[in-house]
XYZ file of C-alpha atoms in Angstrom:
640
model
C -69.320 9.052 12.990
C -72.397 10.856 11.949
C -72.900 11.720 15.967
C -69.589 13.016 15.629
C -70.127 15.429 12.666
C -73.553 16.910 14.079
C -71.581 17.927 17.197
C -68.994 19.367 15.179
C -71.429 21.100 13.126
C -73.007 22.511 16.175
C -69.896 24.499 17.181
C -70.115 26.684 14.119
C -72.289 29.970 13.719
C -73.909 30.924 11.262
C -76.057 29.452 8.055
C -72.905 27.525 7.128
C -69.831 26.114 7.768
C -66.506 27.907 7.898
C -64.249 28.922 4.830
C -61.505 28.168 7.572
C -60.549 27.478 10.785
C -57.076 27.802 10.701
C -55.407 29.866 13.824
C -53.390 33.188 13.725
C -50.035 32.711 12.378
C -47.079 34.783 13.787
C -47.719 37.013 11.007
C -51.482 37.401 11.476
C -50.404 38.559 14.822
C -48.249 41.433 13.994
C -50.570 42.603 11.390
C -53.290 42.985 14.091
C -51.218 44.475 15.978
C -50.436 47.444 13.586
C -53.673 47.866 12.809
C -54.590 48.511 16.102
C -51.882 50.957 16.019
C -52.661 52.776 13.276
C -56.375 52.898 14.409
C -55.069 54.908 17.401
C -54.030 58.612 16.382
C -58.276 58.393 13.940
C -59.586 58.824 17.436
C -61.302 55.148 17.168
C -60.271 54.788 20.950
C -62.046 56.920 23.771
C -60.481 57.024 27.562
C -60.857 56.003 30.551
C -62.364 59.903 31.445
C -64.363 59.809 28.103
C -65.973 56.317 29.123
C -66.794 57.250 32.743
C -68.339 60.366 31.394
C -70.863 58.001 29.297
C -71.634 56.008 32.336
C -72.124 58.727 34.150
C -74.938 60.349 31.964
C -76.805 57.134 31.221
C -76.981 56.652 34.893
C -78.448 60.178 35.146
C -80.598 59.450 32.253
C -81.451 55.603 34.169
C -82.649 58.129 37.144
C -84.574 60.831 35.300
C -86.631 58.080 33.221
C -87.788 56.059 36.818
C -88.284 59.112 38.554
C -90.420 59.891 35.602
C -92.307 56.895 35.340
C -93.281 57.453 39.155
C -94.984 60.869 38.410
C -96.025 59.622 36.014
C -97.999 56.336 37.727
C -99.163 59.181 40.692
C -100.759 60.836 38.726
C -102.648 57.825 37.804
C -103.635 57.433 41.408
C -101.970 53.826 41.445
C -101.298 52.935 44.881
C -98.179 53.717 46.568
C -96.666 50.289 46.830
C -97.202 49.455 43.134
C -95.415 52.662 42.137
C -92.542 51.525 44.145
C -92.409 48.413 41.832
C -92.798 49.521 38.751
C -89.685 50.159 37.700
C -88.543 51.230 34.539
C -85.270 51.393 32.699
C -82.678 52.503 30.131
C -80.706 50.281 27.502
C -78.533 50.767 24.917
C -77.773 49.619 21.955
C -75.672 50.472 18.897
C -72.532 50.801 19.251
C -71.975 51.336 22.244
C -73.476 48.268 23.283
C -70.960 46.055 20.818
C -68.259 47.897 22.448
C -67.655 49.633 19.588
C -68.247 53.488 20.129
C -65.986 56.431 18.693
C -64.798 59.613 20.525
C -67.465 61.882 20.074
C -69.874 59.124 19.130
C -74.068 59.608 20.578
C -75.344 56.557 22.163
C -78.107 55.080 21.478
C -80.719 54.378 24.173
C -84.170 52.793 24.679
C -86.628 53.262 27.481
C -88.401 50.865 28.505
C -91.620 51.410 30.911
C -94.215 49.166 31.913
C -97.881 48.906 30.412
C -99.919 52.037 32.124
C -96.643 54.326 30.477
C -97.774 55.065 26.634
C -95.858 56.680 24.040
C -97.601 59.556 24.050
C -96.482 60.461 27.671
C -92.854 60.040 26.698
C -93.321 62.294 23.598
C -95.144 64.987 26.304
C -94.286 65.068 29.354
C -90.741 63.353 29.480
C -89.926 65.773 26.944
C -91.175 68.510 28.915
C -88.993 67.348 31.767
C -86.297 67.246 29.718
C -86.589 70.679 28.301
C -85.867 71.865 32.188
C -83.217 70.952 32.605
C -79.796 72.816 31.914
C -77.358 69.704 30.786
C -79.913 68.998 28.035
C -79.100 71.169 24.627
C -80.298 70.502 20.837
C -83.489 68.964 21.994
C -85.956 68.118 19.327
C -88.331 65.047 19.388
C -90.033 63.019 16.050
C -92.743 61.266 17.279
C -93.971 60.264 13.488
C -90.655 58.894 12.770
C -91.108 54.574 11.512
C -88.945 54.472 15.041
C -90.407 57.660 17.272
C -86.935 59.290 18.456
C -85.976 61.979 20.983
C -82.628 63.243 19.756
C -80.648 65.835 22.512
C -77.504 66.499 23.583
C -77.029 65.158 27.587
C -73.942 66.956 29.097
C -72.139 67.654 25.936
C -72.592 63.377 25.150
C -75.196 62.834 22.276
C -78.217 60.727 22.333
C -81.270 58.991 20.668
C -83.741 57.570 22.847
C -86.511 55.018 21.699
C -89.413 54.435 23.601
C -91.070 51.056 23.911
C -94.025 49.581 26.391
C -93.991 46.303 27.561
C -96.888 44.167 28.514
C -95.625 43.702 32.177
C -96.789 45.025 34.983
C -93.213 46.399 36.318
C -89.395 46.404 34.580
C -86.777 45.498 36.251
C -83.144 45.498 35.890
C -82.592 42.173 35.116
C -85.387 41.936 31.992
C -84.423 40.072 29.116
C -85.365 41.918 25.587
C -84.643 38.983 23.307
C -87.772 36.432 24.798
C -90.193 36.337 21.869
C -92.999 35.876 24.527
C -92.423 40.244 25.104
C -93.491 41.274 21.855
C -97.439 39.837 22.274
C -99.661 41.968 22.381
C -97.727 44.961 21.174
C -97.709 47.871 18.832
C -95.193 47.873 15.987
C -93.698 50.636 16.952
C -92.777 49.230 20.072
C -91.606 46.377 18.454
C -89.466 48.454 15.877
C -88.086 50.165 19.109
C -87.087 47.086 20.626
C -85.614 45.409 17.486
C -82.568 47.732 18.257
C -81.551 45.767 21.429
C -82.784 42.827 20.306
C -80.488 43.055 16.901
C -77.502 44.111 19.179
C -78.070 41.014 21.256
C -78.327 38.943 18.838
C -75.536 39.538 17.035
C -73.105 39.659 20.569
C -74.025 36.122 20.417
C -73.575 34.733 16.552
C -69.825 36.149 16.766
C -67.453 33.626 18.215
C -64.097 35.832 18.926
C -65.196 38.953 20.632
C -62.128 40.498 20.445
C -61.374 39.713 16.922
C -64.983 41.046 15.761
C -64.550 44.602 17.710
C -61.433 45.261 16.185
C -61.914 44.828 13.067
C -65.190 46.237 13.115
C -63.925 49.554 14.150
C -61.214 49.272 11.585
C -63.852 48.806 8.862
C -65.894 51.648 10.482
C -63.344 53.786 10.420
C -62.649 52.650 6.489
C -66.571 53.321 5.667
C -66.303 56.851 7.110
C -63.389 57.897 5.277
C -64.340 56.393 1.947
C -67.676 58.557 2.598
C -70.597 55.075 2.382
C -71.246 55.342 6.546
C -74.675 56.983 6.364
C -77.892 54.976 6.308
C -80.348 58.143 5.720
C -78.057 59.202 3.023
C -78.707 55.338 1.116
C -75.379 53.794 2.353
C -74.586 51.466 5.341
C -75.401 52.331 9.040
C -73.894 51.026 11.889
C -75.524 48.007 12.401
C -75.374 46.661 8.843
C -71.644 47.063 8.856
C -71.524 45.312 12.246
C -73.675 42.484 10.490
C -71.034 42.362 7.391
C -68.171 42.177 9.983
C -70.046 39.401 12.457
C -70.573 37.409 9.158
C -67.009 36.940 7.975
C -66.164 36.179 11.777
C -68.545 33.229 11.411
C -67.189 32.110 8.437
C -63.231 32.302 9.936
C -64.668 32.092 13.403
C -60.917 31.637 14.493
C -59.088 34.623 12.639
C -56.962 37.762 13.916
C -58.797 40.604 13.456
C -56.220 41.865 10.625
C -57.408 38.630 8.886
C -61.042 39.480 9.436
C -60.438 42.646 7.736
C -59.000 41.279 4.484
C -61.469 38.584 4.026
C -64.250 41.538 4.829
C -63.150 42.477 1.515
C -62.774 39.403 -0.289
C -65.574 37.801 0.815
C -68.083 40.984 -0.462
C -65.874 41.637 -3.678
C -67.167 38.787 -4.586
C -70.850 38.454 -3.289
C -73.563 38.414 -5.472
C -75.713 40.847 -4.394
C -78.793 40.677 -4.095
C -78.440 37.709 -2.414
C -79.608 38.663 0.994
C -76.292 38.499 4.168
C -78.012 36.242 6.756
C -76.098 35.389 10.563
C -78.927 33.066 11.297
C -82.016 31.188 10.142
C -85.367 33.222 10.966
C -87.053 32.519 13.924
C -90.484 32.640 11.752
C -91.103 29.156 12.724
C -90.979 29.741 16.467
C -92.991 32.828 16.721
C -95.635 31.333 14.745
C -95.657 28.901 17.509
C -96.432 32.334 19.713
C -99.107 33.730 17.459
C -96.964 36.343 16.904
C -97.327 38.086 13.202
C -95.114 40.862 12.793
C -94.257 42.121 8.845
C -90.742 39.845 7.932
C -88.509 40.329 5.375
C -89.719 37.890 2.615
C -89.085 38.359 -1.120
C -91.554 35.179 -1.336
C -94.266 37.051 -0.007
C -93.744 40.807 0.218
C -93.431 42.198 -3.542
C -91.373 45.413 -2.177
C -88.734 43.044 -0.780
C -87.864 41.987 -4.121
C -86.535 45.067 -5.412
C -83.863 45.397 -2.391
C -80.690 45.665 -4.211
C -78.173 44.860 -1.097
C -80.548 42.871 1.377
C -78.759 42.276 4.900
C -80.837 40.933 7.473
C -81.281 41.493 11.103
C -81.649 38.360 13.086
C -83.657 39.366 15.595
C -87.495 38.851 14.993
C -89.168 39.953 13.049
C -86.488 39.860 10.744
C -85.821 43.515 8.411
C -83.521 44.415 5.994
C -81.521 46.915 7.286
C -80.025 48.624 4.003
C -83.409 49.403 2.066
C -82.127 52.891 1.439
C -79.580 51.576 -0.990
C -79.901 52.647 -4.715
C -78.122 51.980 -7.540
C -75.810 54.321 -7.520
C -74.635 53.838 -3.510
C -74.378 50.087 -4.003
C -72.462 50.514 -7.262
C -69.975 52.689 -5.413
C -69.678 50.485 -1.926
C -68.853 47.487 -4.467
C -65.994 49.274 -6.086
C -64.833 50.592 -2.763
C -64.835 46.846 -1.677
C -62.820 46.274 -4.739
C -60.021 48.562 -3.580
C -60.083 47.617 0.175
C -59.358 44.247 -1.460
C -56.160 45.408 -3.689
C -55.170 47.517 -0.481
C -55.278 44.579 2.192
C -53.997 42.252 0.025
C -50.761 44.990 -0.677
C -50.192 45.178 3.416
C -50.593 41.407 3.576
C -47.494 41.198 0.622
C -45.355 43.314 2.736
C -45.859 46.009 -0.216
C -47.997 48.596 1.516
C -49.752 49.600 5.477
C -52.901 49.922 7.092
C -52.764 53.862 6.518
C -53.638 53.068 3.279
C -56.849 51.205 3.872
C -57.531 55.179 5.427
C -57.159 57.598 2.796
C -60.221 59.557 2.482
C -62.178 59.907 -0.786
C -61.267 61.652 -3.605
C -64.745 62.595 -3.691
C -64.778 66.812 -4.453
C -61.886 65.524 -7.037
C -63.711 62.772 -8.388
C -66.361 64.329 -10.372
C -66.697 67.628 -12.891
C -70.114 68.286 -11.618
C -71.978 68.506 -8.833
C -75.605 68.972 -7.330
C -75.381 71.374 -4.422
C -78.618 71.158 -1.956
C -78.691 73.670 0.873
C -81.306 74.268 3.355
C -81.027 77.361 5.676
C -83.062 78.619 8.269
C -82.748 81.856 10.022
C -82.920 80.458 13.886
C -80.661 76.843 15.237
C -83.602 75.356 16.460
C -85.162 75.656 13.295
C -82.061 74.503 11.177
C -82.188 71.707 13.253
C -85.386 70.141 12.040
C -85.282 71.381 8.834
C -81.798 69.895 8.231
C -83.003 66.002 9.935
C -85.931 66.213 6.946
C -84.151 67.437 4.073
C -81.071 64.686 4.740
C -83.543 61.953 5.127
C -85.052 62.657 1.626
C -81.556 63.335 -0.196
C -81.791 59.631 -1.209
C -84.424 60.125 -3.185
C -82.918 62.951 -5.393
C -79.905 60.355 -5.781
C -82.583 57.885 -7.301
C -84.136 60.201 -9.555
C -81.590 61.673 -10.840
C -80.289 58.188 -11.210
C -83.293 57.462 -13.546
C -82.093 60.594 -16.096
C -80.270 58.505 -19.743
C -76.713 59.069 -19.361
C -76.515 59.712 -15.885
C -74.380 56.800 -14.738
C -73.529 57.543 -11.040
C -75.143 59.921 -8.785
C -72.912 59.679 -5.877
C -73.879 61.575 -2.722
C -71.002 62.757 -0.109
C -71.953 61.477 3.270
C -69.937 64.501 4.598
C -72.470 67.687 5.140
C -71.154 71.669 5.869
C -72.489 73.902 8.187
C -72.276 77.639 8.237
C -73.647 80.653 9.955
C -74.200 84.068 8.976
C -75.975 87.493 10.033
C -79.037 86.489 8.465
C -79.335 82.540 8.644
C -77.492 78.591 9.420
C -77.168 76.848 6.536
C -76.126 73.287 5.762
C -74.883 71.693 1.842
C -74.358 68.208 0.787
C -72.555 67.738 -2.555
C -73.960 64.952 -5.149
C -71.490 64.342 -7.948
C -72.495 63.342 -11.471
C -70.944 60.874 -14.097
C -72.064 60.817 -17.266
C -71.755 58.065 -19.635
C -70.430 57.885 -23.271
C -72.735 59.680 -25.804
C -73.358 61.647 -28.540
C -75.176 65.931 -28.553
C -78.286 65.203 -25.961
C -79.827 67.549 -24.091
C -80.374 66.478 -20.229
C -82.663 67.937 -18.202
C -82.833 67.815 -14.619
C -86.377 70.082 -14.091
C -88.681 67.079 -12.996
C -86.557 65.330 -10.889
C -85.458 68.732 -8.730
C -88.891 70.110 -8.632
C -90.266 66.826 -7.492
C -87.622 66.593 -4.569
C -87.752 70.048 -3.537
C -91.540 70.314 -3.545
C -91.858 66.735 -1.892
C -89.301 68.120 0.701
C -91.594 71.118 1.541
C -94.962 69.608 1.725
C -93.721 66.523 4.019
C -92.936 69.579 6.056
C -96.356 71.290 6.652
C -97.958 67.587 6.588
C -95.809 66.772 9.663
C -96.061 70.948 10.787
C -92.532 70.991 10.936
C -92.550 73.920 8.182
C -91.512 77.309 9.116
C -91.205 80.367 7.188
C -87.580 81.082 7.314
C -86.932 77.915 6.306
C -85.343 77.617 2.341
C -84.090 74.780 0.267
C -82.125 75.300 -2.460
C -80.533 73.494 -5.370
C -77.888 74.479 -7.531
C -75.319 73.082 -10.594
C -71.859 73.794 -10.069
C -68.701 72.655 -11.624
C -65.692 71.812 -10.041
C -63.820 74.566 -10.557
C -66.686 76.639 -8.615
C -66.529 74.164 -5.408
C -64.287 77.255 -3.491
C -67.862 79.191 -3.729
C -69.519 76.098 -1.394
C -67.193 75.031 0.487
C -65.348 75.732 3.941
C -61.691 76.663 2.877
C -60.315 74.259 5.073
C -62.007 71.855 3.092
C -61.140 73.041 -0.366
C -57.574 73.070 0.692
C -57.381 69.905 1.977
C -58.835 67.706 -0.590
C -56.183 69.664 -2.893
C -58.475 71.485 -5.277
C -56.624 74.023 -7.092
C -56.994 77.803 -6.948
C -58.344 79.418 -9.603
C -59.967 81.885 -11.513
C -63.873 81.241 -11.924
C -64.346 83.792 -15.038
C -61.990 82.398 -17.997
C -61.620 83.356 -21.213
C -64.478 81.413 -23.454
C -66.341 80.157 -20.739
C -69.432 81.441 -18.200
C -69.231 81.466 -14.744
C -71.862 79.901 -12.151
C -69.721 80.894 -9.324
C -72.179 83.029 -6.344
C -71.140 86.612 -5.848
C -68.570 87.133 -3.062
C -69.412 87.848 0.905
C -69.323 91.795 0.113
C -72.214 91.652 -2.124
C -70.322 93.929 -4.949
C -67.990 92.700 -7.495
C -65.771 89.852 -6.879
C -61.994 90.300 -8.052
C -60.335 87.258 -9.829
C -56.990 86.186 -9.119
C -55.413 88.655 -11.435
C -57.150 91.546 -9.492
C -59.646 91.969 -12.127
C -63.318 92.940 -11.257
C -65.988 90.763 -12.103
C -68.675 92.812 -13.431
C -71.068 89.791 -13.906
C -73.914 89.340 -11.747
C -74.928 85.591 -11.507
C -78.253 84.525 -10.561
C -76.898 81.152 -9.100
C -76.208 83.093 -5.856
C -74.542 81.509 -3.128
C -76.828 80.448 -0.448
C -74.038 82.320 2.172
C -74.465 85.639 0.637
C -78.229 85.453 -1.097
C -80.304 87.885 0.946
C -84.414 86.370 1.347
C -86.356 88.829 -1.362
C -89.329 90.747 -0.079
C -92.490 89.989 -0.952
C -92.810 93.265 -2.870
C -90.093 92.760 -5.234
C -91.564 93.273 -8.227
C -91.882 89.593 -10.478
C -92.350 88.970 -14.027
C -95.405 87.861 -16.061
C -94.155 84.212 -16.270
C -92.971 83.480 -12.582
C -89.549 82.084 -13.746
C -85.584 82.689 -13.286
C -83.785 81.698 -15.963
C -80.683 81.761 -17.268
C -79.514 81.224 -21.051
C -76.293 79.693 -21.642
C -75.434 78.919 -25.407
C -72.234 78.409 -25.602
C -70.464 77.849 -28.669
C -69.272 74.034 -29.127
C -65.717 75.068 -30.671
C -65.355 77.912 -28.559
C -61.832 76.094 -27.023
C -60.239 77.569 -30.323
C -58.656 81.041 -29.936
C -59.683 82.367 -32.899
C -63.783 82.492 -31.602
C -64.258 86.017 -29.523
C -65.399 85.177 -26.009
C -69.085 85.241 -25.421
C -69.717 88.173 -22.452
C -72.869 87.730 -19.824
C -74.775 90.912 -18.792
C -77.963 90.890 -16.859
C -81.074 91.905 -18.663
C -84.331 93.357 -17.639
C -86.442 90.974 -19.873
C -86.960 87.717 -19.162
C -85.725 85.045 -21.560
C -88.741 83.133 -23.669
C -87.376 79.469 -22.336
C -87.732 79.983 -18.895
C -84.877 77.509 -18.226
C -81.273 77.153 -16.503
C -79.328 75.686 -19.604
C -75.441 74.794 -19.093
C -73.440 73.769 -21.486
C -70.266 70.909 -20.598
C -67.667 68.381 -22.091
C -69.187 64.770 -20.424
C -67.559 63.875 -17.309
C -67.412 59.825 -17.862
C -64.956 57.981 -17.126
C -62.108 58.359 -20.164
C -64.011 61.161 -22.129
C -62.093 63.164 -24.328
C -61.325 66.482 -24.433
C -63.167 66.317 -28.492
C -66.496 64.635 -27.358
C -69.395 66.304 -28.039
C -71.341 68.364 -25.397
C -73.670 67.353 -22.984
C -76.485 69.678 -22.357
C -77.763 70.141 -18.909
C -81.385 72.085 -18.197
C -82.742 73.222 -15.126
C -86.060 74.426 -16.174
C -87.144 77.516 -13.732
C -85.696 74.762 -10.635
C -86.556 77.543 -7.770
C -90.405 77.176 -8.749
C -91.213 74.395 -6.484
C -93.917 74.788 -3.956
C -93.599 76.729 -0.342
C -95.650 76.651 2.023
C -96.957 79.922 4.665
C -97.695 79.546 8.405
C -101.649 79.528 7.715
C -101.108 76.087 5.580
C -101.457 77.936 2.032
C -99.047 77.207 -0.693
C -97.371 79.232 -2.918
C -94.644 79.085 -5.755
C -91.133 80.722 -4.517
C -91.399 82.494 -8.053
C -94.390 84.886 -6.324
C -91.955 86.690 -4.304
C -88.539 85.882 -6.060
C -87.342 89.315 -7.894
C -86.887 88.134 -11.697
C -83.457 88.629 -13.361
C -82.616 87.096 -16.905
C -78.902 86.197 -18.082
C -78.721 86.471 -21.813
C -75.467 86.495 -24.285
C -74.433 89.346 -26.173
């Protein structure tokens, strides 16, 4: 009997035994089957041409990167029969390796050379290769990245490619990543680089129904994106941890439809209590130990810094990482309550009472919130925009946590979705954080530290890694709702079903930009607005001369003082004019009703301050620094 029971435990995946292993009922059946209908017309699908295409350029890639390698060992003066050997190749990893990819989607690739190919060759002169050639656009390579990337577009088909060496004399096709024996006697960046295949790998072969596990992984994918939590940089879930979630549950009902999977996806992490770390397998500490192998692990025993991971999901591959480190507070608070509803939704379709285009609604998110943090970097050149965007997304999660740390700021939610725009004089991209404030009485909030520290951190990571250009600008604004037209695209206001309005109201300020046309903007009554605002759109904002003349104090600032009772007709409006003197606070002050959850219209004000924001540190070509407010032309908004 006991015999018995260890061989039936052996069948399982996983740190445990199944919840269930019941089989698809008739009913589980048709569900999965709508599903994957309604999963057709989000584009989750690509064709036959689309798929051929991707073959097609990895094979061209597969060529260029072993006709590199043999240049590359010539000019080494190796002899001629060794270079013939040596090999080299391309794998992928992601998802396209689970089977997984999206129209449109990049791949992601790895190159693997043998030992006399370092990195520093792939970062020089495979890049400079790749710069000749016509199919490649949107080159740009980050060699001091914690994994060393070259990003490009190949033939209209997007890719990242790694770069690891291997401790063999030649590659060849048939080399297995996952043998612990590879990683002696290597770097850790070449390790981190191969911990993408090796991850992929691994989890092919925890999942026990293949087909089950890539259906329902798209359809929670495609769930993730729409909700707006499918962006690791941005502190949510990548890929990879979402395929971990999904292999999981298809250990623990290892026999389940894929509709099935989906619903207990959300049951299972409703009610998972997190930080308890999502394991597929026990480490393989034990057994590379055994190898003298050493590599940094994931341990909460012994690494301090793991203990503070608030949604810990762990790669199985060695050395084991947690793959969702980015996570704050506020992006694990709002991927809980978004399990939450994928719960009440799935559970509906399963009663009969609802379908899957449900589970697909996008967010509410520009509806969500009364206020919002708007950050926009421009540049005045694409190639430059493309940098400078890559480093001011990866360090957006760390205005989310600071601004996390301000009392009564409750949820600092960041939209995964960024907008692009072009104009005469620069490219520009914006991402949109929305603020909920809690329950409280008159306070005064103020916002100064944490946006000076992010915008200045932003600029000197960029001469540090001499990715900083001149034309390059960051800016962050406060807007309200009702001012979102000003920011974004009007497809996108008019699809998430803001409504038009008028920006100047009676008893209120505006901190709407000026319009396109640089003169007065009408409102929707045909009414000139004969307001300047400082809080210039970064579409229409011209970049000041250096000779602009600037004010003792270096500062822009605007005073709002709004009168708390001013919603009563009988108090005359207060009227905004600009002013030639500069204002003795030196500080962006704007006045609001709390946005928290179930405030009232008769709750006292919150008070939000923005202390001279623009006066973070820039940086010239020679290396100097300077404060933006040296060549920023001063204007003052005071109330009559």
């Amino acid at each position: 009997m006991t015999t018995e029971t260890s061989e039936q435990t052996q069948k399982y995946l996983g740190l445990t035994s199944p919840v269930s292993t019941s089989e698809p009922t008739k009913e589980d059946s048709r569900l999965t089957e709508s599903l994957e209908l309604a999963l057709h017309p989000h584009g989750v699908f690509e064709s036959e041409d689309e798929s051929q295409k991707r073959i097609n350029v990895l094979d061209k890639i597969n060529k260029l990167v072993k006709e590199w390698i043999y240049e590359v060992s010539q000019s080494k003066n190796m002899d001629e029969h060794m270079i013939e050997q040596v090999g080299g190749q391309i794998y992928t990893f992601g998802s396209y390796r689970l089977g997984v990819n999206q129209k449109g989607a990049d791949i992601d690739t790895l190159c693997v050379a043998p030992r006399h190919i370092d990195r520093n060759e792939f970062f020089t002169t495979f890049y400079e290769k790749l710069k000749k050639l016509s199919e490649v656009k949107e080159l740009r390579a980050v060699p001091d990245a914690y994994v060393p990337v070259i990003k490009m577009t190949f033939d209209g088909i997007e890719l990242d490619m790694l770069f690891a060496r291997l401790a063999l004399q030649a590659i060849t096709k048939e080399q297995d990543l996952c043998e612990l024996s590879l990683l002696k006697n290597l770097d850790e960046k070449s390790v981190r680089s191969l911990n993408g295949c090796r991850v992929t790998d691994e989890i092919i072969k925890l999942v026990p129904q293949q087909e089950s596990f890539r259906l329902a992984l798209r359809a929670i994918k495609l769930w993730a994106k729409k909700k707006g939590i499918y962006s690791n940089v941005l502190g949510f879930l990548g890929g990879v941890s979402w395929a971990m979630l999904v292999a999981r549950v298809c250990q623990l009902y290892p026999n389940a439809a894929a509709a099935t999977i989906v619903n207990k996806f959300f049951l299972v992490y409703d009610q998972w209590k997190w930080p308890q770390p999502v394991l597929l397998k026990h480490p393989d500490s034990d057994e590379a130990a055994k190898q003298g192998l050493s590599f940094p692990e994931w341990d909460p025993r012994v690494n301090h810094k793991d203990r503070f991971h608030l949604m810990p999901i762990i790669t199985p591959a060695y050395p084991q990482q947690n793959s969702t480190f980015n996570v704050t507070n506020s992006t694990r608070n709002i991927m809980t309550m978004e399990f939450k509803r994928g719960l009440e939704v799935t559970n509906a379709i399963f009663a009969g009472k609802d379908d899957w285009e449900s589970l697909f609604k996008p967010s509410d998110f520009f509806t969500r919130y009364k206020h919002y943090i708007v950050v926009i970097a421009k540049a005045a050149t694409a190639d430059h925009q493309l940098e400078w965007n890559g480093l001011v997304e990866s360090k957006i999660r760390f205005l989310v946590a600071n601004l996390e740390s301000i009392d009564h700021i409750i949820l600092a939610h960041v939209s995964t979705e960024s907008f692009c725009s072009k104009s005469e004089d620069d490219e520009q991209t914006k991402w949109f954080i929305g603020l909920e404030f809690g329950r409280t009485d008159n306070v005064n909030i103020n916002l100064t530290d944490q946006i000076r520290h992010f915008t200045s951190d932003v600029y000197h990571k960029a001469v540090n890694i001499q990715l900083y250009k001149d034309d390059m600008v960051l800016d962050v604004l406060h807007v309200r709702k009702k001012e979102l037209k000003n920011y974004l695209p009007q497809d996108v206001y008019n699809r998430v079903g803001l409504k038009k309005k008028s920006f100047v109201k009676r008893n209120s300020l505006s901190m709407s930009p000026n319009n396109d046309t640089g003169g007065n903007s009408p409102d929707v009554n045909g009414h000139n607005e004969t307001n300047k605002n400082l809080n210039e759109s970064s579409e229409t904002r011209k970049r000041p001369r250096t000779s602009d003349s600037v004010s003792s104090d270096n500062s822009n600032s605007i005073d709002f003082k709004t009168n708390k009772n001013s919603s009563d007709s009988s108090v005359p409006p207060k009227r905004a004019r600009l002013s030639d003197s500069q204002s003795s606070d030196n500080s962006h002050i704007v006045d609001f009703k709390n946005s928290g959850s179930g405030r009232s219209a008769n709750d006292s004000p919150i008070t939000v301050r923005i202390n001279n924001h623009n006066s973070f540190f820039r940086a010239k070509k020679n290396g100097s620094v300077v404060t933006e407010s040296e060549y920023l032309p001063q204007q003052t908004l005071t109330i009559l």
